[in-house]
Short mmCIF file of C-alpha atoms and ligand atoms in Angstrom, two decimals:
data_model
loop_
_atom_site.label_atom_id
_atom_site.label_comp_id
_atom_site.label_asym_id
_atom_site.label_seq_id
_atom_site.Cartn_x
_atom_site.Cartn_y
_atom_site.Cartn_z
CA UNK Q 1 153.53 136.88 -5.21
CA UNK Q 2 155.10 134.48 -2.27
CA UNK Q 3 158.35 135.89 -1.07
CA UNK Q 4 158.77 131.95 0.27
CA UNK Q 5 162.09 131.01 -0.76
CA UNK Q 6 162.64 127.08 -2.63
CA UNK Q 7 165.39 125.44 -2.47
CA UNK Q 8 165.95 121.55 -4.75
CA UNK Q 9 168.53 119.92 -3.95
CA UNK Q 10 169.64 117.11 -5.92
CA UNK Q 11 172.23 114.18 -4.84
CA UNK Q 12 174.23 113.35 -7.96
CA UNK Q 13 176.49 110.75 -8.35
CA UNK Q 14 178.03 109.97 -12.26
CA UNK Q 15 175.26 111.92 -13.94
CA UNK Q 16 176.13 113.22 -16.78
CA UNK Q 17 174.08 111.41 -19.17
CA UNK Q 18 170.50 112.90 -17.26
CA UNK Q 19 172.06 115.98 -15.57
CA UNK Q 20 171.12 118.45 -18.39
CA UNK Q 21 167.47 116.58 -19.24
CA UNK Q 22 166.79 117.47 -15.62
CA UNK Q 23 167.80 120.77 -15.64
CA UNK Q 24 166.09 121.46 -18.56
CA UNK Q 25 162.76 120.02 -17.04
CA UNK Q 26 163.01 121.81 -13.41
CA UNK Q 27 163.87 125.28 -15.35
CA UNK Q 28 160.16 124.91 -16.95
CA UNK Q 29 158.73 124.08 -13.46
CA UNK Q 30 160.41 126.82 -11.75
CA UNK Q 31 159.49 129.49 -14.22
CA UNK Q 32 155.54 127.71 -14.06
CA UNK Q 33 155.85 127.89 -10.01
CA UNK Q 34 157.39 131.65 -10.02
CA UNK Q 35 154.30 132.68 -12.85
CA UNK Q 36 151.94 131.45 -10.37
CA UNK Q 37 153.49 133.28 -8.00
CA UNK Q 38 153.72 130.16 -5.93
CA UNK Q 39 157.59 130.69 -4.78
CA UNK Q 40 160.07 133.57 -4.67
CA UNK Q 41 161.86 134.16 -7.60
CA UNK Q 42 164.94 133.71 -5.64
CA UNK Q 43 164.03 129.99 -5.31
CA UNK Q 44 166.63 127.86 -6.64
CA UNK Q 45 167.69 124.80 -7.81
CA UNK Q 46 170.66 123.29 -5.80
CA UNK Q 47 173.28 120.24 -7.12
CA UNK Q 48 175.24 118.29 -4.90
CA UNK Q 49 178.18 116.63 -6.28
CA UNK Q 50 178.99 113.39 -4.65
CA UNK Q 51 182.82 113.25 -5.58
CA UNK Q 52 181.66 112.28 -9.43
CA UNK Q 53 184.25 110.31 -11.45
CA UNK Q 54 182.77 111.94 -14.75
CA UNK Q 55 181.45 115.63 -15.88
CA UNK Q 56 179.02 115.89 -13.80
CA UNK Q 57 180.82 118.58 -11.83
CA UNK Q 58 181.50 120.72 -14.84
CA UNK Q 59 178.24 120.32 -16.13
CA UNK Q 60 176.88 121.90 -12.48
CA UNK Q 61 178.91 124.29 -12.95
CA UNK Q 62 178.07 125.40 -16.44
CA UNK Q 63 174.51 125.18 -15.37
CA UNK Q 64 175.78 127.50 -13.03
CA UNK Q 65 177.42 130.27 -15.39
CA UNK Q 66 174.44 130.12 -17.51
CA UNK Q 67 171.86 130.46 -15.15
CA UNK Q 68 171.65 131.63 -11.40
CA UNK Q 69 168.42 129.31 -11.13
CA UNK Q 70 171.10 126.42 -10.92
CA UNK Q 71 173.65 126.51 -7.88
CA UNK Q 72 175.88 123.45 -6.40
CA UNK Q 73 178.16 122.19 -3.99
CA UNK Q 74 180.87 119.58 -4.62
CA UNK Q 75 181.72 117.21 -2.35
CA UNK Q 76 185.76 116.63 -1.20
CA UNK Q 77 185.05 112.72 -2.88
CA UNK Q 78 182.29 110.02 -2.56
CA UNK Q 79 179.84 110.21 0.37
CA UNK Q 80 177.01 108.19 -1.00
CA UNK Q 81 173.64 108.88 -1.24
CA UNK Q 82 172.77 109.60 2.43
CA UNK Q 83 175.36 111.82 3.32
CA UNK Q 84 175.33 113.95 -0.03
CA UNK Q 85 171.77 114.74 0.75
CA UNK Q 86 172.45 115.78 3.92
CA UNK Q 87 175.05 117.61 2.92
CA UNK Q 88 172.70 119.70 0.37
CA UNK Q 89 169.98 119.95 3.11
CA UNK Q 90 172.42 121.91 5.27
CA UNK Q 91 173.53 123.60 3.05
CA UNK Q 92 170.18 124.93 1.39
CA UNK Q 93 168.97 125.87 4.58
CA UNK Q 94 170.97 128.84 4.82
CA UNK Q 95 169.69 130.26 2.02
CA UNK Q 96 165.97 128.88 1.77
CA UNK Q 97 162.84 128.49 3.48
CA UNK Q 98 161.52 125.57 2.25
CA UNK Q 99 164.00 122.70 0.63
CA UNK Q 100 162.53 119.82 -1.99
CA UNK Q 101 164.77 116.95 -1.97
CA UNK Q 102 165.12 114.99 -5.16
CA UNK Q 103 166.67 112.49 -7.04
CA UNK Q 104 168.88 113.32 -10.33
CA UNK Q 105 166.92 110.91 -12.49
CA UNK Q 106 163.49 112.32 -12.71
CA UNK Q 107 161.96 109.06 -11.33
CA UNK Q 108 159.81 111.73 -8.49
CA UNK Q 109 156.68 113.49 -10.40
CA UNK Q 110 157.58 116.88 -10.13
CA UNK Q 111 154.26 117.98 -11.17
CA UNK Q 112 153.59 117.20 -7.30
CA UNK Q 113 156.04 119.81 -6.18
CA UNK Q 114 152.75 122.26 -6.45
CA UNK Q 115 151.29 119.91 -3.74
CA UNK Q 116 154.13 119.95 -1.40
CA UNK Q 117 154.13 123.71 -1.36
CA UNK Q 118 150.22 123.97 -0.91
CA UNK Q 119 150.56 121.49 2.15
CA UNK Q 120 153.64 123.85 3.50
CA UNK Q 121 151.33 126.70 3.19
CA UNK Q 122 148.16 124.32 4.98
CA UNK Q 123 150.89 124.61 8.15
CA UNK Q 124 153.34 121.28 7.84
CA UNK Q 125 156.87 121.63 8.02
CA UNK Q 126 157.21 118.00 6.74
CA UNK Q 127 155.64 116.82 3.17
CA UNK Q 128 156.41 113.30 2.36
CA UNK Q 129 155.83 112.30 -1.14
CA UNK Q 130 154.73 109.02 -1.49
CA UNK Q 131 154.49 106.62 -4.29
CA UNK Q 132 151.14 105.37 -4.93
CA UNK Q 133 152.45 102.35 -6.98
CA UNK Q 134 155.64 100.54 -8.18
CA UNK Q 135 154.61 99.54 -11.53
CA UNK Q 136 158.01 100.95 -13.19
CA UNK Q 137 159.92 98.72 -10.84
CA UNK Q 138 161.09 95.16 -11.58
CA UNK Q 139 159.18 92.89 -9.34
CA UNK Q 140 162.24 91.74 -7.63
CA UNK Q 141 162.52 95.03 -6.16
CA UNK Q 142 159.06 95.87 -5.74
CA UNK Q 143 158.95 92.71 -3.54
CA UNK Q 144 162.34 93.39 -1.90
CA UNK Q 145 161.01 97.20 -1.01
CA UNK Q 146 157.51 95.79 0.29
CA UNK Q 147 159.26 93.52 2.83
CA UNK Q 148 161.72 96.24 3.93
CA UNK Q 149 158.82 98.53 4.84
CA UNK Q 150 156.93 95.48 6.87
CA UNK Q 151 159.83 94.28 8.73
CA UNK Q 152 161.00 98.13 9.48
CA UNK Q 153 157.45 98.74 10.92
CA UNK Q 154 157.80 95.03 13.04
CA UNK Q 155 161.23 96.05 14.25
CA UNK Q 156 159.56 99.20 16.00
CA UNK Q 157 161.29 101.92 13.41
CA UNK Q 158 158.86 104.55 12.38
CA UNK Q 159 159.37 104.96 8.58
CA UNK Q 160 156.70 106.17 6.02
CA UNK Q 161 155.14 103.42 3.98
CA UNK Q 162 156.64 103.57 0.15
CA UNK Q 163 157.90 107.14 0.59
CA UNK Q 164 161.92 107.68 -0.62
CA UNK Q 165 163.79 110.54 -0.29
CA UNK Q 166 161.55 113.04 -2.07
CA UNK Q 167 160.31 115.29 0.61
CA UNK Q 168 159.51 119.13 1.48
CA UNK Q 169 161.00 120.63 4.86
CA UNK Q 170 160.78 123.47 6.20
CA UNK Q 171 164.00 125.72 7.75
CA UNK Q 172 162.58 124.71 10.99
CA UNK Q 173 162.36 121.48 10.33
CA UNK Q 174 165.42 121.19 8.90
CA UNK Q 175 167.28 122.74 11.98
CA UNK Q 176 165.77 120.10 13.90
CA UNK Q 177 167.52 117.75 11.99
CA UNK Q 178 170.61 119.43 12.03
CA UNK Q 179 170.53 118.80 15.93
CA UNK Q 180 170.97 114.67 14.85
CA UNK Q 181 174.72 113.93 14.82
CA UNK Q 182 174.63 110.49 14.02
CA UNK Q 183 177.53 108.95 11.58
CA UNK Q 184 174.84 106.16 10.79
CA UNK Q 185 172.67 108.08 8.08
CA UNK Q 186 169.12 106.86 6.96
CA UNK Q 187 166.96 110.04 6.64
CA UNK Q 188 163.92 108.38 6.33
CA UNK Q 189 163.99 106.56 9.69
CA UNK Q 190 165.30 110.33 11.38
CA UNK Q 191 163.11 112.97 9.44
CA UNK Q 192 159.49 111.55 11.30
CA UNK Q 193 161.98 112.15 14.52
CA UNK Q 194 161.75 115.80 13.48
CA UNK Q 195 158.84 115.53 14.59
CA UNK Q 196 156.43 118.67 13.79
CA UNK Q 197 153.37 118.73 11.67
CA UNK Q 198 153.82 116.64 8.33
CA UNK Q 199 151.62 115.07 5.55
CA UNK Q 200 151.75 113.18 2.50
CA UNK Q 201 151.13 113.67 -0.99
CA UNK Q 202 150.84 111.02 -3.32
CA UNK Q 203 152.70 110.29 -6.66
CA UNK Q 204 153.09 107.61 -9.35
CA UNK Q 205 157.31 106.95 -9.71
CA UNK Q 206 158.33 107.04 -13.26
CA UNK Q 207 161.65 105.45 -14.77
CA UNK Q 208 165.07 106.28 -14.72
CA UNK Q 209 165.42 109.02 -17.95
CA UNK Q 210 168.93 108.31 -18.35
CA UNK Q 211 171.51 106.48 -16.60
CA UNK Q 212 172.16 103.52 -14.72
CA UNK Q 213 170.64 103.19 -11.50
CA UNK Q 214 173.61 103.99 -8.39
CA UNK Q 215 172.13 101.73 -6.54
CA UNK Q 216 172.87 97.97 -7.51
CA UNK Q 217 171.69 95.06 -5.34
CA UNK Q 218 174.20 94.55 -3.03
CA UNK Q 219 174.48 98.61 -2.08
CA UNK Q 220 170.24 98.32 -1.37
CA UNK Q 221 171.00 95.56 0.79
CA UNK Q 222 173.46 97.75 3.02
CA UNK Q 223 171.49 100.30 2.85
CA UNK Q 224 168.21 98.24 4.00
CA UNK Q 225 170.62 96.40 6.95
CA UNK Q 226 172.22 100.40 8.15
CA UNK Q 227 168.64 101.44 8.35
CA UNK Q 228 167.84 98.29 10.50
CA UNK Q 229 170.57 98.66 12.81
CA UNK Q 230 170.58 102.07 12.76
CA UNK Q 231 166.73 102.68 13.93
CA UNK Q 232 165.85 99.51 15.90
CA UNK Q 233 167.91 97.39 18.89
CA UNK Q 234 164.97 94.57 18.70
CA UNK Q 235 167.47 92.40 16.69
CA UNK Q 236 169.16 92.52 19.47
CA UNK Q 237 166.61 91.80 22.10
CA UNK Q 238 165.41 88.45 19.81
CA UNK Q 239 168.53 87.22 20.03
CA UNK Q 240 168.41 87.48 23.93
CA UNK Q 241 165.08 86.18 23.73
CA UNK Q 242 166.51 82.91 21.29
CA UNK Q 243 168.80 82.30 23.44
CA UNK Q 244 166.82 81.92 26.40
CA UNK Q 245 164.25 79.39 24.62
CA UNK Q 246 167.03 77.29 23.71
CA UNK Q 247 168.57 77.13 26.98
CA UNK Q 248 164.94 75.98 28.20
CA UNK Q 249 165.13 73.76 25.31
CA UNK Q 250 167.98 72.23 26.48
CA UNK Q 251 167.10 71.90 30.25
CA UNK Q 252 164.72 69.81 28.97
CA UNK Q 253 166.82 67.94 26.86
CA UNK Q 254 168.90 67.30 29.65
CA UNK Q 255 165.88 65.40 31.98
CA UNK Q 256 165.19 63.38 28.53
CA UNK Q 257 168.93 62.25 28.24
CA UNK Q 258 169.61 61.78 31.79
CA UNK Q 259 166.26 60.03 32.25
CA UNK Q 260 167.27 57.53 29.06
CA UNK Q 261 170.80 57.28 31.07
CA UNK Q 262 169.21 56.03 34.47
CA UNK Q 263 166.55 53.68 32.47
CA UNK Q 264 169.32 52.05 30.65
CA UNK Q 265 168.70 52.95 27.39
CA UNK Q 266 171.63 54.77 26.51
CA UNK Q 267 172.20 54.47 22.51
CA UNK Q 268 172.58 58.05 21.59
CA UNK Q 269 172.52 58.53 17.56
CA UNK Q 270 175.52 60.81 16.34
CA UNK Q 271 173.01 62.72 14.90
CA UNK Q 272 171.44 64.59 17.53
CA UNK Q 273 174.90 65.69 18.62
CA UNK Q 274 175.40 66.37 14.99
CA UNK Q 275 172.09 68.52 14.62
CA UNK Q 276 172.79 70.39 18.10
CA UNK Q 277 176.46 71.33 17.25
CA UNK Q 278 175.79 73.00 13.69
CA UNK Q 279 172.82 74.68 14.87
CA UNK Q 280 173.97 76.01 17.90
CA UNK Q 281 177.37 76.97 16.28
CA UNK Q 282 175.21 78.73 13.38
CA UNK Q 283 172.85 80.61 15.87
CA UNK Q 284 175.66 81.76 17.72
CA UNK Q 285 177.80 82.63 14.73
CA UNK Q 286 174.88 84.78 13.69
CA UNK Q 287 174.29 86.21 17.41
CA UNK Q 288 177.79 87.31 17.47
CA UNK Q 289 177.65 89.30 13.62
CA UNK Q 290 174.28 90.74 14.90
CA UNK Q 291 175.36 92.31 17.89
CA UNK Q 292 179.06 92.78 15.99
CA UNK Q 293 176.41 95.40 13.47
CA UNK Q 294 175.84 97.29 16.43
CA UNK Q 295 179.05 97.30 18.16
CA UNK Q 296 180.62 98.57 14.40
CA UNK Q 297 177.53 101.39 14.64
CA UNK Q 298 179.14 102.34 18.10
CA UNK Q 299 182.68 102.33 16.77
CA UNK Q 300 181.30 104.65 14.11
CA UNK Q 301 179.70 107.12 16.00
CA UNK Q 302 181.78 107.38 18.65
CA UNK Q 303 184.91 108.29 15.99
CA UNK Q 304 182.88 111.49 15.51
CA UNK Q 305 184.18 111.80 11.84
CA UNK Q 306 182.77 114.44 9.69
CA UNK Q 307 179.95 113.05 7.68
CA UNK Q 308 180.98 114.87 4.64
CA UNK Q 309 183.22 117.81 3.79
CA UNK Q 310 182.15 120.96 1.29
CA UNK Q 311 184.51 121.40 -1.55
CA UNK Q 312 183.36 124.00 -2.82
CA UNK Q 313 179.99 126.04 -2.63
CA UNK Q 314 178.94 128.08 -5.98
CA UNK Q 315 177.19 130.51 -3.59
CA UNK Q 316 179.67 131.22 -1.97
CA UNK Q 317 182.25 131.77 -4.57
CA UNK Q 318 180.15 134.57 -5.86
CA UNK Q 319 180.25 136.30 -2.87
CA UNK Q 320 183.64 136.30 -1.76
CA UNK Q 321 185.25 136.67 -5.24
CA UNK Q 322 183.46 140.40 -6.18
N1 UDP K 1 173.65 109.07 -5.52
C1 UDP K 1 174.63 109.81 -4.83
N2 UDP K 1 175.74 109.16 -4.34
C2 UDP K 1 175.93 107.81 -4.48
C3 UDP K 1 174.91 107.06 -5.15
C4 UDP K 1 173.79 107.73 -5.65
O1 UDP K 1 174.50 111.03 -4.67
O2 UDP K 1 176.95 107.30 -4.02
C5 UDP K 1 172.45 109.78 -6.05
C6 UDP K 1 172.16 109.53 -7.53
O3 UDP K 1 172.90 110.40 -8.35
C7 UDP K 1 170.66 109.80 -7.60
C8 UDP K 1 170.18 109.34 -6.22
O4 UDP K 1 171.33 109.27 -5.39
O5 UDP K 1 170.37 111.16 -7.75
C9 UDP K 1 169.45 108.01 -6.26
O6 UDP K 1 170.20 107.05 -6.97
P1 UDP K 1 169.55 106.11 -8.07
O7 UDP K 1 168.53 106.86 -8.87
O8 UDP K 1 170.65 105.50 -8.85
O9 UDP K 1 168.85 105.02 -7.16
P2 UDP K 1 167.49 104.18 -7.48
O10 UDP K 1 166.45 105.18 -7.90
O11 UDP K 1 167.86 103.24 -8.56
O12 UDP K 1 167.16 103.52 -6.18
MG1 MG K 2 166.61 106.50 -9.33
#
C-alpha cells in the first residue's frame, strides 16, 4: 500500500453538462488505483470553479457532500483557464504529494494516470502527458496547434511538443513553481523552467464527452500570442533586425535616386513613393503593436495584481466549521 498522496485537479468553467460523467469515471479510477495500492486512499479528486455562470458550483459541491473523494475550490469570478489551474495547483499542494492536472471534459486518457505515477515513482517530479496524435481534432486546429509548437520552438521558448495541460508534479516541483510570480500565465512555457527530472508518457486525446469546447478561436489565438510574448523577446529583436535591413535598403536607394538625379534622368513614378509609404507605414504600425504586447506584459506585471482569489475552499470549511 503507497501512503503517496494524489491530488486531480480539474479547471472547470460552465460544466455542468460533463461534470457528473467525469466524476463518475475518475471515482472508478481512483477506487482501481487505491485496489492496486498504487496511491493513498487519502488521494483526492480536486474541482476548481472558475466563477461558473451555471451549476457547476453546486454540482462540486454535492459531489462534495456525497463523497470526500471529491473536494473544490471556487473562484471569487472568471480567471480563465490558466489562472484557475494555478489556482488548484496551489492549492492541492498543501494537501498532496503528487497533483494530476486535468481537463473537465475527459479529452486526457486517464487510463495513463497509472503511467504518470509509475514514472513519479522511476524518480521525476515532472510527467508530461503527451498526445501521440490529433485525429479527434478538426484539421483546422490540428494545423493551427502544429504551427504554434514550430514557431514556439523557433522563437527560443522551451515548450513540450503536443503536450497540454495534463501533467503529474510533484510537491517539490510544484513549490518551484510557486516561486514564479508572473501575471502573464502560460504553464506550459514555465513548468520545463521547474526544471528537475521529468518525462513523458504518451496518450491518444479523445473528444469532448459533453459540452462545448471554452475555448473558441479567437480565445486560442490570445492564448497562442500571451504564450509568445510571454516566453520569448525574439519578436522583438526581428523587428530591430527589420529595421536595420531596411535602413540599408534605403541607403542604397538613396545612391540609385541621387545617381538618376545627377545623370538627368529624373522621372520618378508615384509608385515607388506609393509602395515605400504603405509599407513602411505598415511595418512600423506593426513594430509599434509588437513592442506595445510587451510594454502591456510590463504594465501587467508590474501592477502586481493577485492572479486569482479563493472563494471558498471545501477543505477548509470542514475544518473550521466542527
Ligand atoms: N476552463 C476554465 N476557465 C475558462 C475556460 C476554460 O477553467 O475560462 C476549463 C474548462 O472547463 C476545461 C479546460 O479549461 O476543463 C479546457 O477547456 P476546453 O476543454 O473547453 O478547451 P479545449 O479542449 O477545447 O481546448
Ligand atoms: Mg477540451
Amino acid at each position: 500500500m503507497s501512503d503517496t498522496i494524489l491530488y486531480i485537479v480539474i479547471p472547470c468553467y460552465n460544466e455542468q453538462e460533463v461534470l457528473n460523467l467525469t466524476a463518475d469515471v475518475l471515482k472508478q479510477k481512483m477506487n482501481t488505483l487505491f485496489n492496486d495500492g498504487k496511491i493513498s486512499t487519502r488521494s483526492k479528486v480536486m474541482f476548481v470553479n472558475d466563477g461558473s455562470k451555471d451549476k457547476t458550483w453546486q454540482i462540486i459541491k454535492d459531489l462534495h457532500r456525497e463523497d470526500a473523494l471529491f473536494t473544490g475550490i471556487t473562484l471569487s469570478r472568471n480567471r480563465g483557464h490558466q489562472n484557475a489551474l494555478l489556482a488548484g495547483l496551489m492549492t492541492a499542494k498543501q494537501y498532496a504529494d503528487i497533483v494530476i492536472s486535468m481537463d473537465a471534459d475527459m479529452q486526457d486518457d486517464i487510463n495513463v494516470i497509472d503511467r504518470f505515477i509509475d514514472k513519479y515513482n522511476q524518480g521525476n517530479d515532472i510527467v508530461y502527458g503527451v498526445r501521440s496524435s490529433r485525429k479527434t481534432d478538426t484539421v483546422f486546429k490540428r494545423n493551427t496547434a502544429l504551427a504554434f509548437y514550430k514557431l514556439m520552438q523557433w522563437l527560443g521558448a522551451e515548450t513540450v511538443y503536443n503536450h497540454a495541460d495534463y501533467r503529474l508534479m510533484s510537491k517539490r516541483a510544484l513549490e518551484g513553481l510557486a516561486q514564479f510570480n508572473e501575471v502573464n500565465l502560460f504553464l506550459r512555457g514555465l513548468v520545463p523552467m521547474v526544471g528537475y527530472l521529468s518525462d513523458t508518457v504518451e496518450y491518444e486525446r479523445g473528444e469532448r464527452k459533453a459540452g462545448e469546447s471554452k475555448y473558441p478561436l479567437k480565445k486560442m489565438t490570445a492564448f497562442a500570442l500571451d504564450g509568445i510574448t510571454s516566453l520569448s523577446i525574439k519578436p522583438i529583436t526581428l523587428i530591430t533586425k527589420l529595421g536595420l535591413i531596411i535602413f540599408l535598403l534605403s541607403l542604397a536607394a538613396l545612391i540609385w535616386i541621387l545617381i538618376v538625379k545627377f545623370t538627368g534622368h529624373a522621372t520618378i513614378g508615384w509608385s515607388s513613393i506609393l509602395i515605400s509609404i504603405w509599407m513602411l507605414g505598415g511595418l512600423q504600425l506593426l513594430a509599434i503593436g509588437i513592442i506595445g504586447e510587451y510594454i502591456g506584459k510590463i504594465y501587467k506585471e508590474t501592477k502586481q495584481r493577485p492572479r486569482y482569489i479563493i472563494a471558498e475552499n471545501l477543505e477548509e470549511v470542514k475544518d473550521t466549521n466542527q
